[in-house]
Short mmCIF file of C-alpha atoms in Angstrom, two decimals:
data_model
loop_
_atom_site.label_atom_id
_atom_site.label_comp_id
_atom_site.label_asym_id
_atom_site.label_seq_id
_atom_site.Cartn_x
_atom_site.Cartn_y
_atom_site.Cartn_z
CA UNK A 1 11.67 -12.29 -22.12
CA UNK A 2 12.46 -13.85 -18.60
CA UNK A 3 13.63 -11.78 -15.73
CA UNK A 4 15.90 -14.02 -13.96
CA UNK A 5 14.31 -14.93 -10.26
CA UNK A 6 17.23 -17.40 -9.46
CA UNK A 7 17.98 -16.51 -5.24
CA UNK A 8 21.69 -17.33 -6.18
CA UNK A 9 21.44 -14.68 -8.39
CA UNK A 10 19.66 -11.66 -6.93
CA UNK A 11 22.08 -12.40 -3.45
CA UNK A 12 25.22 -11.75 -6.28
CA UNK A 13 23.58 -8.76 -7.19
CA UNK A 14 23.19 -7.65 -3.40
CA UNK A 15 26.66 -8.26 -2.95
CA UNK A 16 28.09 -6.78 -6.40
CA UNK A 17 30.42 -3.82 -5.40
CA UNK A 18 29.19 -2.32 -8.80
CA UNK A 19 27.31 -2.44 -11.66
CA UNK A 20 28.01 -5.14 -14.23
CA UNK A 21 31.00 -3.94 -17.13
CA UNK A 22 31.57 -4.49 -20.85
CA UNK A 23 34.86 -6.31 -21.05
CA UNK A 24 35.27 -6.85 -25.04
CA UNK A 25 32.20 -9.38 -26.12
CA UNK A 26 31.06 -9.72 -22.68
CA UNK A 27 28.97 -7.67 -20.11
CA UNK A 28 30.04 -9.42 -16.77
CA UNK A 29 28.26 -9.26 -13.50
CA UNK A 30 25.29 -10.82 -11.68
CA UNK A 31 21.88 -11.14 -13.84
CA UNK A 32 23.74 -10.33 -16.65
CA UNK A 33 23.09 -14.17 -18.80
CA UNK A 34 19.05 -14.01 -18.51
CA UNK A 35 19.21 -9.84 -18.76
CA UNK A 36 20.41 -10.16 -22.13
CA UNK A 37 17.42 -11.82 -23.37
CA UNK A 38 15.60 -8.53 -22.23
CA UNK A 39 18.51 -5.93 -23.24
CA UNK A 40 17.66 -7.80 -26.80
CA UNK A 41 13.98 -7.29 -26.90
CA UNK A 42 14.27 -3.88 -25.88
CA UNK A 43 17.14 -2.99 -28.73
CA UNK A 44 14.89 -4.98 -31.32
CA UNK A 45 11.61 -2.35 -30.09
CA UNK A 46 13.86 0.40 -30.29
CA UNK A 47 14.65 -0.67 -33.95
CA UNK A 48 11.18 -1.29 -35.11
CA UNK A 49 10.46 2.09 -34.00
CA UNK A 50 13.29 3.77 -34.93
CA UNK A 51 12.28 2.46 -38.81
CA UNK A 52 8.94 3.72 -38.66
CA UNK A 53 7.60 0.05 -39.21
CA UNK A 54 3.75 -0.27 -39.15
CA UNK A 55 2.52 -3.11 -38.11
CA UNK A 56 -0.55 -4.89 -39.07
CA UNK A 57 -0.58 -6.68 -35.63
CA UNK A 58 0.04 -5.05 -32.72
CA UNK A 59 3.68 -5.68 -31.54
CA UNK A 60 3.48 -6.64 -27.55
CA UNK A 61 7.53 -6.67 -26.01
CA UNK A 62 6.80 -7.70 -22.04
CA UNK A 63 9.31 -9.14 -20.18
CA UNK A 64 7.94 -11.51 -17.06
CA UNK A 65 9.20 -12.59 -13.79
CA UNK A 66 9.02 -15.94 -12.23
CA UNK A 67 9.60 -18.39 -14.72
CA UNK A 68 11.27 -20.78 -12.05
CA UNK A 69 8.74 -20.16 -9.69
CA UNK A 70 5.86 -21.67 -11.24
CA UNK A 71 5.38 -19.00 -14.64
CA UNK A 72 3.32 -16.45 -12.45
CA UNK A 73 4.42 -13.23 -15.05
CA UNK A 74 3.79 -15.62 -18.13
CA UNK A 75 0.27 -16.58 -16.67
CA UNK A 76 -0.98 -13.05 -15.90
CA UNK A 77 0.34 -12.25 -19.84
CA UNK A 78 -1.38 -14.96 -20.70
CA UNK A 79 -4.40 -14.33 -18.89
CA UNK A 80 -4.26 -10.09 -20.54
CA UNK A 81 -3.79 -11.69 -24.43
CA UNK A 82 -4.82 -15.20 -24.85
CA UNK A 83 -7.86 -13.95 -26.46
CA UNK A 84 -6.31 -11.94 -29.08
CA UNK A 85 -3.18 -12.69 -29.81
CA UNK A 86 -1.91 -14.39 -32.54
CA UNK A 87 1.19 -15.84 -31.07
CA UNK A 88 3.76 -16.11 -28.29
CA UNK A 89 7.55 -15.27 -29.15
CA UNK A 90 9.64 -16.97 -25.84
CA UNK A 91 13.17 -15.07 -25.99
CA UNK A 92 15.94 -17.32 -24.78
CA UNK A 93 18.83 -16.80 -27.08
CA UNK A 94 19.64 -16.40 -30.69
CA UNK A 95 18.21 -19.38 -32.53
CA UNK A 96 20.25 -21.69 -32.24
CA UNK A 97 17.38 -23.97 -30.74
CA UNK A 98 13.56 -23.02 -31.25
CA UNK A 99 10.85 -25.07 -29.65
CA UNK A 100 7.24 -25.30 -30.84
CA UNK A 101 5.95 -27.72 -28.32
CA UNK A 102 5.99 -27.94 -24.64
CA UNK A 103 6.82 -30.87 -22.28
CA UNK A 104 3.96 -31.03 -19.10
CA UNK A 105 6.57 -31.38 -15.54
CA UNK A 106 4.37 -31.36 -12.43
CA UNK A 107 6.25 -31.56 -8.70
CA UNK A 108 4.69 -32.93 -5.99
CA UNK A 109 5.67 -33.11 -2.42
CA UNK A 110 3.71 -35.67 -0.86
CA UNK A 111 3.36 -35.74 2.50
CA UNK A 112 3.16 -38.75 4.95
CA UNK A 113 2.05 -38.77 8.61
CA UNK A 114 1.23 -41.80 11.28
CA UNK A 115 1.68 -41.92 15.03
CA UNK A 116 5.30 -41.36 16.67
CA UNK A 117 7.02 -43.36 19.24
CA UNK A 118 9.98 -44.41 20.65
CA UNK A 119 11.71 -47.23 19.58
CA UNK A 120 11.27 -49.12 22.62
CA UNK A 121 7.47 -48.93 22.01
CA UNK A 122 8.04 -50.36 18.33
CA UNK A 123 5.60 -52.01 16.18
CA UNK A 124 3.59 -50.51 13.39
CA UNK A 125 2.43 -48.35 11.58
CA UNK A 126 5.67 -46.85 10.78
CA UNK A 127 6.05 -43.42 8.36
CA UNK A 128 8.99 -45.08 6.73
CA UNK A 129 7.35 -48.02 5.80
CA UNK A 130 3.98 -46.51 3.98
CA UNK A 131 6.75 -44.07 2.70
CA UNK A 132 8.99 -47.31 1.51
CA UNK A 133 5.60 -48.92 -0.02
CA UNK A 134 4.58 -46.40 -1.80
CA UNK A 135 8.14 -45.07 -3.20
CA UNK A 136 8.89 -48.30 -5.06
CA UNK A 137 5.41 -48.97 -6.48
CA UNK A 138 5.13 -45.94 -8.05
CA UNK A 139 8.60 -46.45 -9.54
CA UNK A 140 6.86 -49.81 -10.99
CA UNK A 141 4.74 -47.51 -12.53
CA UNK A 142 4.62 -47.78 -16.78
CA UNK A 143 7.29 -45.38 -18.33
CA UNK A 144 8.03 -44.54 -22.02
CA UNK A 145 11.03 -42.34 -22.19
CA UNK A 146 10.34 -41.85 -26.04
CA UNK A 147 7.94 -39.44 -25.59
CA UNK A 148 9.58 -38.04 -22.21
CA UNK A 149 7.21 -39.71 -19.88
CA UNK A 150 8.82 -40.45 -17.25
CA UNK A 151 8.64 -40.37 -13.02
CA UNK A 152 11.23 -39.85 -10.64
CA UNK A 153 11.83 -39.65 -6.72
CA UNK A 154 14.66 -37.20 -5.78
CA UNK A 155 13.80 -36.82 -2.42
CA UNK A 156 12.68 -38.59 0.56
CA UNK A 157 12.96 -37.20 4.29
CA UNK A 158 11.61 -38.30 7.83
CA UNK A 159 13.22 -38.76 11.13
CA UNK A 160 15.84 -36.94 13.40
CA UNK A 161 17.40 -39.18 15.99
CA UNK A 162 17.89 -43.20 15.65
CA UNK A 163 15.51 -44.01 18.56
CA UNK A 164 12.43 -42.47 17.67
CA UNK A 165 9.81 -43.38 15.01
CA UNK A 166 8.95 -40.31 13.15
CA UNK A 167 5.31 -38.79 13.08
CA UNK A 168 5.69 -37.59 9.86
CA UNK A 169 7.76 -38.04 6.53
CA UNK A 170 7.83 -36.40 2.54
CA UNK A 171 9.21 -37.92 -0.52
CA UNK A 172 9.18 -35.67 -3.82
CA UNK A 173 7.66 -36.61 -7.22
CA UNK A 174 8.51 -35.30 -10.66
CA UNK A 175 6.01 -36.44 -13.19
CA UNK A 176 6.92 -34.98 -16.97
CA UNK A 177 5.84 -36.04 -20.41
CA UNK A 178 4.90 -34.85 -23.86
CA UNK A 179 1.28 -35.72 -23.41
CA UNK A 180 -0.48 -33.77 -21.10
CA UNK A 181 -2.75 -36.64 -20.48
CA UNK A 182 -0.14 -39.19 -19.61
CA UNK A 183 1.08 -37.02 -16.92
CA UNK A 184 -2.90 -36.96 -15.29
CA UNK A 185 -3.14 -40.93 -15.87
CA UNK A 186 0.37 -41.22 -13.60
CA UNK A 187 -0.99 -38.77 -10.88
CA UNK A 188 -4.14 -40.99 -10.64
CA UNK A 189 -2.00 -43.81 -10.47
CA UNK A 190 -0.30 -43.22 -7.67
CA UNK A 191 -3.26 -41.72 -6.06
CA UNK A 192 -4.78 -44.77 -6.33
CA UNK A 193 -1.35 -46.61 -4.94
CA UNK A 194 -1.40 -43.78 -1.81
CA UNK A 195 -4.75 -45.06 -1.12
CA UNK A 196 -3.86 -48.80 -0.89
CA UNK A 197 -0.66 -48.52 0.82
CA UNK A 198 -2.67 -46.55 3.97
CA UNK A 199 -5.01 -48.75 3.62
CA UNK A 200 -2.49 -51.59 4.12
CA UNK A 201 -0.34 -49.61 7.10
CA UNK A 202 -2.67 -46.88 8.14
CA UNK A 203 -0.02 -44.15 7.24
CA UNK A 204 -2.19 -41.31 5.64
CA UNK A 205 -0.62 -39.19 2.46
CA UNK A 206 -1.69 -35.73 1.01
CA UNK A 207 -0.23 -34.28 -2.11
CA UNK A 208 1.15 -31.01 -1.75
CA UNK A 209 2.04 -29.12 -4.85
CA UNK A 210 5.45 -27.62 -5.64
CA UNK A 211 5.09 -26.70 -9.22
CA UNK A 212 2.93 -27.43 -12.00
CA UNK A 213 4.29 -26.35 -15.52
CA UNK A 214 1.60 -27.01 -18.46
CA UNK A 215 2.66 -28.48 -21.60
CA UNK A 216 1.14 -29.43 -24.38
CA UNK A 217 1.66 -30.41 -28.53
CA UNK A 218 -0.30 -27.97 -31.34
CA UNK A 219 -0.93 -30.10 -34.45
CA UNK A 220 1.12 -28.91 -37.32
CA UNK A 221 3.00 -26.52 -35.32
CA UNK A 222 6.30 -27.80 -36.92
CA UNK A 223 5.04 -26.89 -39.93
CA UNK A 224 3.62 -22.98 -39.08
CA UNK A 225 4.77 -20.31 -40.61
CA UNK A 226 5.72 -19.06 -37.20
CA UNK A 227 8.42 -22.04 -36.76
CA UNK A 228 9.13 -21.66 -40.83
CA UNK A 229 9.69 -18.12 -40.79
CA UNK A 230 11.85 -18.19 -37.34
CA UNK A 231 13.96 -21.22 -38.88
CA UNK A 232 14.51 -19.15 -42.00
CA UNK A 233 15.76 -16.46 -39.82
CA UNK A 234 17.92 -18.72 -37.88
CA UNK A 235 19.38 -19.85 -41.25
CA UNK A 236 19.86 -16.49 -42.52
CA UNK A 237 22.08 -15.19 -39.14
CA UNK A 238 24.46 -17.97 -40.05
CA UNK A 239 23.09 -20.75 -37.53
CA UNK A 240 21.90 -23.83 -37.58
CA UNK A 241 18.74 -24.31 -35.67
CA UNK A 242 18.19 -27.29 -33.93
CA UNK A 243 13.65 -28.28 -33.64
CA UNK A 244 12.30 -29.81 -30.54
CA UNK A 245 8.90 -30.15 -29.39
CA UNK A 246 9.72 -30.22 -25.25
CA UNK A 247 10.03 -26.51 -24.70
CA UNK A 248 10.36 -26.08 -20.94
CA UNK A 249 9.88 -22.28 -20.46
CA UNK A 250 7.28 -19.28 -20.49
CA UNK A 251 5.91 -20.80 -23.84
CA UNK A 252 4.74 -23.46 -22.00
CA UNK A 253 2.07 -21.35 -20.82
CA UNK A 254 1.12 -20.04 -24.35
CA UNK A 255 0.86 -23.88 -26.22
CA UNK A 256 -0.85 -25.43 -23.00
CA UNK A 257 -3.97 -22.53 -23.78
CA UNK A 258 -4.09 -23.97 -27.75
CA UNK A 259 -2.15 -20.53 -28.70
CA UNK A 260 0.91 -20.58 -31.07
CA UNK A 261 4.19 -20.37 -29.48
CA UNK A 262 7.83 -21.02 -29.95
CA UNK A 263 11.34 -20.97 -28.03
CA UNK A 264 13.76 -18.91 -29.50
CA UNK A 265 16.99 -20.48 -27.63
CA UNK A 266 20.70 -20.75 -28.24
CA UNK A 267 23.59 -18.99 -26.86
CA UNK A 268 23.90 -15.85 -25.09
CA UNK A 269 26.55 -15.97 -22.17
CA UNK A 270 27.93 -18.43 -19.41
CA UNK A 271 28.61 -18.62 -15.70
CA UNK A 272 24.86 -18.35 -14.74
CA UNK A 273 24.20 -18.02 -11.05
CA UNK A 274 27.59 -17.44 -10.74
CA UNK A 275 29.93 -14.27 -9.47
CA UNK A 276 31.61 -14.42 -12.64
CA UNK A 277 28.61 -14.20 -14.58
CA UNK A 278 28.49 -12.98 -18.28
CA UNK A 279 26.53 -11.65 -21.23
CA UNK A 280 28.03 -12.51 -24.67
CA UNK A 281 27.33 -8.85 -26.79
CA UNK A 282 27.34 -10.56 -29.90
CA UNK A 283 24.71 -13.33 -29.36
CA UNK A 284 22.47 -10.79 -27.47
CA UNK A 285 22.76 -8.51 -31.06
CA UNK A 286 21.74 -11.47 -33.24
CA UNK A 287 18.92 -12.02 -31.00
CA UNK A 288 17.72 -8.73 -31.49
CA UNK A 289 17.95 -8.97 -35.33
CA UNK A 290 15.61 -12.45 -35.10
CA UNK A 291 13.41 -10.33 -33.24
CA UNK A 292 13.38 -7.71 -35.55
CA UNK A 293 13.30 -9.15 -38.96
CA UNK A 294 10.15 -12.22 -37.15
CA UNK A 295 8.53 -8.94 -36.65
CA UNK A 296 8.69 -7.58 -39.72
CA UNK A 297 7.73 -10.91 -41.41
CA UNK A 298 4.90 -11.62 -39.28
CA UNK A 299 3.44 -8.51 -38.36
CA UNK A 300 3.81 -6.34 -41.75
CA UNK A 301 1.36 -5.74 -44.33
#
């Protein structure tokens, strides 16, 4: 499960005169929406326990910090099991969405610098324009929004006054797709188109990092008893899962390493990042019980 590392978030909790409270189906306060993810694992381990099950697997509940801030817990998890495990449960909700694959997103900021003057002085090479250059070719670039592969600029910032040319500038990049190896061809794409606009204005560019979240596709993983068994499941709580392959979450981790992994998703509150924020009691519960009963279908004897 996730522990929630939104900064909206923990300054609600700083600021909370109290600690959240049940008000009929809801636990309300600060944290409470990603929390119940956790609250659910733990109340599915207590169960397990509580019913003397005996596993033939070991039974791992960990719940990881910084998922938004480039899957650090996930990774170290990762890192502890990959070589043994037989599969990754990600606990988002209660079913009503599972994912078995996972979409690659990498953000970039790249950065652009070239000499600074005043306007008087004019003339080239000018930030803005290698900034300008490069921006729209790599918009040019080949997209196929089938398979989610797609590029976008968000961002773009240089400059503070009107009279001065700036010595330096960023623009941001978001590169995503289904295939792993679309996203690489892109980034050497616009490598390549980095290195022909400063050849063509002198402006240099480096490419800075922001976030890289691995994705990745398992053959047949549609079809494993892992995605089977949690559909079933699903079913059998009175839901009606909806499959997708573009997980976007600590999973992402798990499927990019080649190890079986789904998304358990679906509802489980409102108001996230909000004062008013809220835990729905009886989607956290059903959660728990797809826990349990994928742990007693997988892991039994």
């Amino acid at each position: 499960s996730t522990l929630d590392d939104l900064g909206p978030v923990a300054a609600f909790q700083k600021a909370a005169v109290g600690p959240p409270r049940v008000d009929g189906t809801r636990v309300i306060g600060p944290g409470t929406n990603t929390s119940s993810t956790t609250a659910a694992m733990l109340a599915a381990a207590d169960a397990l326990v509580r019913a003397g099950v005996q596993p033939e697997h070991d039974l791992v509940f960990a719940a990881v910090a910084q998922e938004e801030t480039g899957l650090v817990g996930m990774k170290k998890l990762y890192a502890q099991y990959r070589d043994r495990a037989a599969g990754f449960i990600d606990v988002l909700g209660d079913g009503r969405s599972l994912s078995y694959g996972a979409i690659t997103i990498h953000w970039w900021k790249i950065v652009a610098h070239g000499p600074a003057g005043h306007t008087l002085m004019g003339g080239m090479p000018n930030v803005n324009q290698g900034i300008g250059r490069a921006v729209d070719r790599i918009l040019q670039l080949p997209q196929n929004p089938a398979d989610h592969t797609v590029i976008n600029v968000a961002m773009l910032q240089s400059g503070a006054v009107f009279n001065h040319k700036p010595d330096e500038g960023w623009f941001s990049l978001d590169v995503r797709s289904l295939d792993a190896s679309a996203v690489a061809a892109i980034e050497s794409q616009v490598r390549g188109i980095l290195d022909t606009v400063h050849k063509e204005t002198s402006i240099t560019f480096a490419l800075e990092p922001v976030q890289l979240t691995p994705g990745g596709q398992i053959p047949g993983a549609v079809d494993s008893p892992l995605v089977t068994t949690s559909v079933a499941i699903a079913r059998h709580l009175g839901l009606s899962p909806a499959l997708n392959n573009s997980g976007s979450s600590n999973m992402n981790v798990a499927v990019a390493g080649g190890t079986p992994a789904i998304g358990i998703g679906g509802e489980r509150g409102g108001a996230r990042a909000e004062p008013g924020e809220f835990a729905d009691i009886p989607s956290m519960m059903r959660a728990a019980k797809h826990i349990v009963l994928l742990a007693v279908t997988m892991a039994i004897k």
